[in-house]
Coordinates of C-alpha atoms and ligand atoms in Angstrom, one line a residue:
M1 CA 104.2 -42.3 -94.6
D2 CA 101.7 -45.1 -95.4
D3 CA 100.6 -47.0 -98.5
I4 CA 97.1 -45.5 -99.1
L5 CA 98.1 -43.8 -102.4
Q6 CA 99.7 -46.4 -104.7
C7 CA 100.7 -44.3 -107.7
I8 CA 99.6 -41.4 -109.8
H9 CA 97.0 -42.8 -112.2
H10 CA 96.5 -39.7 -114.3
G11 CA 96.6 -36.0 -114.4
G12 CA 93.3 -34.3 -115.4
I13 CA 93.6 -31.2 -117.6
A14 CA 90.7 -28.9 -118.4
V15 CA 90.6 -27.6 -122.0
D16 CA 88.2 -25.2 -123.7
D17 CA 88.4 -27.0 -127.0
M18 CA 88.8 -30.8 -127.2
E19 CA 90.1 -30.7 -130.8
A20 CA 92.8 -28.3 -130.0
G21 CA 93.7 -30.2 -126.9
R22 CA 93.9 -33.5 -128.9
A23 CA 96.1 -31.8 -131.4
L24 CA 98.5 -30.6 -128.7
Y25 CA 98.7 -33.9 -126.8
R26 CA 98.6 -36.3 -129.9
D27 CA 100.4 -34.3 -132.6
T28 CA 102.7 -31.9 -130.7
L29 CA 103.5 -34.0 -127.6
G30 CA 103.2 -37.3 -129.4
L31 CA 101.1 -39.2 -126.9
K32 CA 98.9 -42.1 -127.9
P33 CA 95.1 -41.4 -127.6
G34 CA 93.3 -43.9 -125.4
L35 CA 89.7 -44.1 -124.0
H36 CA 87.3 -41.4 -125.3
R37 CA 84.0 -40.8 -123.5
L38 CA 81.1 -38.4 -123.7
M39 CA 79.4 -38.1 -120.3
M40 CA 76.6 -35.8 -121.0
E41 CA 75.0 -36.4 -117.6
R42 CA 78.2 -35.0 -116.0
G43 CA 78.6 -32.3 -118.7
V44 CA 82.0 -33.5 -119.7
E45 CA 83.9 -35.0 -122.7
V46 CA 86.9 -37.0 -121.7
Q47 CA 89.9 -38.1 -123.8
F48 CA 92.7 -40.1 -122.2
F49 CA 96.3 -40.4 -123.5
D50 CA 98.4 -43.3 -122.4
L51 CA 101.9 -43.3 -121.3
P52 CA 103.9 -46.1 -119.7
G53 CA 102.8 -46.0 -116.0
A54 CA 100.4 -43.0 -116.2
R55 CA 97.9 -41.2 -118.2
I56 CA 96.7 -37.7 -119.1
E57 CA 93.0 -37.0 -119.1
L58 CA 91.7 -34.1 -121.1
L59 CA 88.3 -32.7 -119.9
A60 CA 86.2 -30.4 -122.1
P61 CA 82.8 -29.0 -121.1
R62 CA 79.6 -30.3 -122.6
G63 CA 76.2 -28.9 -122.1
E64 CA 74.8 -26.5 -119.5
S65 CA 75.6 -27.7 -116.0
S66 CA 79.2 -28.6 -116.4
S67 CA 81.7 -28.5 -113.5
I68 CA 84.4 -28.2 -116.2
A69 CA 82.7 -25.1 -117.7
K70 CA 82.6 -23.6 -114.2
F71 CA 86.3 -24.5 -113.6
L72 CA 87.3 -22.9 -117.0
A73 CA 85.3 -19.7 -116.2
D74 CA 86.9 -19.4 -112.8
R75 CA 90.5 -20.5 -113.5
G76 CA 91.0 -21.0 -117.2
P77 CA 92.4 -24.0 -118.9
G78 CA 95.1 -26.0 -117.1
L79 CA 95.6 -28.6 -114.4
H80 CA 92.2 -29.7 -113.1
H81 CA 93.0 -32.7 -110.8
I82 CA 95.5 -35.4 -109.9
C83 CA 94.2 -38.9 -109.7
Y84 CA 95.8 -41.4 -107.3
E85 CA 95.2 -45.1 -107.5
V86 CA 94.2 -46.8 -104.2
N87 CA 93.6 -50.5 -103.3
D88 CA 90.4 -49.9 -101.3
I89 CA 88.6 -46.7 -102.1
H90 CA 86.2 -46.9 -99.2
A91 CA 89.0 -47.4 -96.7
A92 CA 91.1 -44.6 -98.4
L93 CA 88.2 -42.2 -98.3
A94 CA 87.5 -42.9 -94.6
T95 CA 91.2 -42.5 -93.6
L96 CA 91.8 -39.3 -95.6
T97 CA 88.6 -37.6 -94.5
G98 CA 89.5 -38.7 -91.0
R99 CA 92.7 -36.8 -91.4
G100 CA 90.9 -33.6 -92.4
L101 CA 90.4 -33.8 -96.2
R102 CA 86.9 -32.9 -97.3
A103 CA 85.1 -35.4 -99.6
I104 CA 83.1 -34.1 -102.6
D105 CA 81.8 -37.7 -103.0
T106 CA 80.9 -39.2 -99.7
E107 CA 80.2 -42.4 -101.5
P108 CA 82.5 -43.6 -104.4
R109 CA 80.9 -43.6 -107.8
D110 CA 81.6 -44.9 -111.3
G111 CA 84.4 -43.0 -113.1
A112 CA 85.1 -42.5 -116.8
E113 CA 86.9 -45.8 -117.0
G114 CA 84.3 -47.8 -115.1
N115 CA 86.3 -48.0 -111.8
L116 CA 85.1 -46.6 -108.6
V117 CA 86.3 -43.0 -108.0
A118 CA 85.8 -40.3 -105.4
F119 CA 87.0 -36.6 -105.3
L120 CA 88.4 -34.7 -102.4
H121 CA 87.9 -30.9 -102.2
P122 CA 90.8 -28.7 -103.4
R123 CA 90.2 -26.2 -100.6
S124 CA 91.1 -28.9 -98.1
A125 CA 94.0 -30.2 -100.1
G126 CA 96.3 -27.3 -100.8
G127 CA 94.4 -26.0 -103.8
V128 CA 94.5 -29.2 -105.9
L129 CA 91.4 -31.3 -106.6
I130 CA 92.2 -34.9 -105.7
E131 CA 90.6 -37.9 -107.4
L132 CA 91.0 -41.4 -105.9
Q133 CA 90.5 -44.3 -108.1
Q134 CA 90.2 -47.9 -107.1
K135 CA 92.4 -50.4 -109.0
Ligands
CO201 CO1 90.2 -38.0 -113.6

């Protein structure tokens, strides 16, 4: 055991319909809506919901070349990724890939919230897409 992963930052959930997803998480589950972003260059619309100590990130497809659209077509709506917070994303990426996880992003990039993020391939991680986010 070591201290690379600090805490779960958010769970990412793929939805077909952002309005229906919002209604479920805001009105039925009673969560507080947080950051909303349209990232057309990535083909995704993002809506965060804030809880004490963690968040939920809804992801809906936008436009043609959307990894979320591909995910929905392959697997349907549901859990898309788990995001862990790390202190140093470059060090975390190097250590975890050194232990056999496969990086989707070999270099960290800007995430929806403006922090550096990197994704690790689900096929190397027990079927779950892993996002690392630097504090
Ligand atoms: Co995420």
